[in-house]
CSV table of C-alpha atoms in Angstrom, one decimal:
chain,number,residue,atom,x,y,z
A,253,MET,CA,-7.0,15.7,0.6
A,254,THR,CA,-3.4,16.0,-0.7
A,255,SER,CA,-2.5,16.8,-4.2
A,256,THR,CA,0.9,16.2,-6.1
A,257,ARG,CA,1.4,18.6,-9.2
A,258,PHE,CA,3.7,18.1,-11.9
A,259,VAL,CA,5.2,20.1,-14.7
A,260,ILE,CA,5.2,18.1,-18.0
A,261,THR,CA,6.9,19.6,-21.1
A,262,VAL,CA,6.8,18.1,-24.7
A,263,ILE,CA,9.0,18.7,-27.4
A,264,GLY,CA,9.0,17.3,-30.8
A,265,ILE,CA,8.2,17.5,-34.5
A,266,ASP,CA,4.4,18.3,-34.9
A,267,LYS,CA,1.9,15.5,-36.1
A,268,VAL,CA,-1.9,14.9,-35.6
A,269,GLY,CA,-2.7,13.4,-32.2
A,270,ILE,CA,0.2,14.4,-29.8
A,271,VAL,CA,-2.4,16.1,-27.4
A,272,ALA,CA,-5.0,13.2,-27.7
A,273,HIS,CA,-2.3,10.5,-26.9
A,274,ILE,CA,-0.7,12.5,-24.0
A,275,THR,CA,-3.8,13.6,-22.3
A,276,ASN,CA,-5.3,9.8,-22.7
A,277,VAL,CA,-2.4,8.7,-20.5
A,278,LEU,CA,-3.4,11.6,-18.1
A,279,ALA,CA,-7.1,10.6,-18.0
A,280,GLN,CA,-5.7,6.8,-17.3
A,281,PHE,CA,-4.0,7.9,-14.3
A,282,GLU,CA,-6.5,10.3,-13.4
A,283,VAL,CA,-4.0,13.3,-13.8
A,284,ASN,CA,-6.0,16.8,-13.9
A,285,ILE,CA,-4.6,19.7,-16.4
A,286,VAL,CA,-4.6,22.7,-14.2
A,287,ASP,CA,-3.1,24.7,-16.9
A,288,ILE,CA,-1.7,24.3,-20.4
A,289,SER,CA,0.5,26.2,-23.1
A,290,GLN,CA,0.9,25.1,-26.6
A,291,THR,CA,3.0,26.5,-29.4
A,292,ILE,CA,3.7,25.3,-32.9
A,293,MET,CA,6.9,27.1,-34.6
A,294,GLU,CA,7.1,26.0,-37.9
A,295,ASP,CA,7.1,21.9,-37.6
A,296,LEU,CA,8.1,22.2,-34.0
A,297,PHE,CA,5.7,21.4,-31.4
A,298,THR,CA,5.9,22.3,-27.9
A,299,MET,CA,3.8,22.1,-24.8
A,300,ILE,CA,4.1,22.6,-21.2
A,301,MET,CA,1.2,21.7,-18.8
A,302,LEU,CA,0.9,22.2,-14.9
A,303,THR,CA,-0.8,18.9,-13.9
A,304,GLU,CA,-2.3,17.4,-10.5
A,305,SER,CA,-3.2,14.3,-9.1
A,306,LYS,CA,-5.2,13.9,-6.1
A,307,GLU,CA,-4.9,10.3,-5.7
A,308,LYS,CA,-3.3,9.4,-2.3
A,309,GLY,CA,-0.1,7.4,-3.0
A,310,PHE,CA,0.0,8.1,-6.7
A,311,ASP,CA,2.4,6.2,-8.3
A,312,LEU,CA,4.9,8.2,-10.2
A,313,ASP,CA,7.2,5.7,-11.4
A,314,ALA,CA,4.2,4.0,-13.4
A,315,PHE,CA,3.0,7.4,-14.8
A,316,GLN,CA,6.4,8.1,-16.1
A,317,ASN,CA,6.6,4.8,-17.7
A,318,ALA,CA,3.5,5.2,-19.5
A,319,ILE,CA,4.1,8.7,-20.5
A,320,ASN,CA,7.8,7.8,-21.6
A,321,ALA,CA,5.9,5.0,-23.9
A,322,ALA,CA,3.6,7.6,-25.2
A,323,GLY,CA,6.6,10.0,-26.2
A,324,ASP,CA,8.3,7.0,-27.7
A,325,GLU,CA,5.3,5.9,-29.9
A,326,LEU,CA,5.0,9.6,-31.2
A,327,GLY,CA,8.5,10.5,-31.4
A,328,VAL,CA,8.7,13.6,-29.0
A,329,GLU,CA,10.5,14.1,-25.8
A,330,ILE,CA,8.4,14.3,-22.6
A,331,GLN,CA,9.8,15.3,-19.4
A,332,VAL,CA,7.8,15.0,-16.0
A,333,GLN,CA,9.1,17.1,-13.1
A,334,LYS,CA,7.3,17.5,-9.7
A,335,ASP,CA,6.2,21.3,-9.7
A,336,ASP,CA,8.3,22.2,-6.7
A,337,VAL,CA,11.3,20.8,-8.3
A,338,PHE,CA,10.5,22.6,-11.5
A,339,ARG,CA,10.2,25.8,-9.8
A,340,PHE,CA,13.5,25.6,-7.7
A,341,MET,CA,15.5,24.6,-11.0
A,342,HIS,CA,14.1,27.5,-13.0
A,343,ARG,CA,14.4,30.2,-10.6
A,344,ILE,CA,16.2,33.4,-11.1
């Protein structure tokens, strides 16, 4: 079975329900959280997740549209990048 991994970053003003709303979208697309880190600095919310989909033919466009809609509703910025692209872009 193949898998596709993504790095998802979330940044915005902290409010109730950010994690719940985003993880609901992940569940709808059967995306699993492999690792997660969250920090709140005063009123700034930041989260980075390593996620994985084992679904063959995963519809990345539909997922990104749904996660972007969630970000718009919450007033936060959400970025989704394939794991290998994220690692390549952030190598030293």
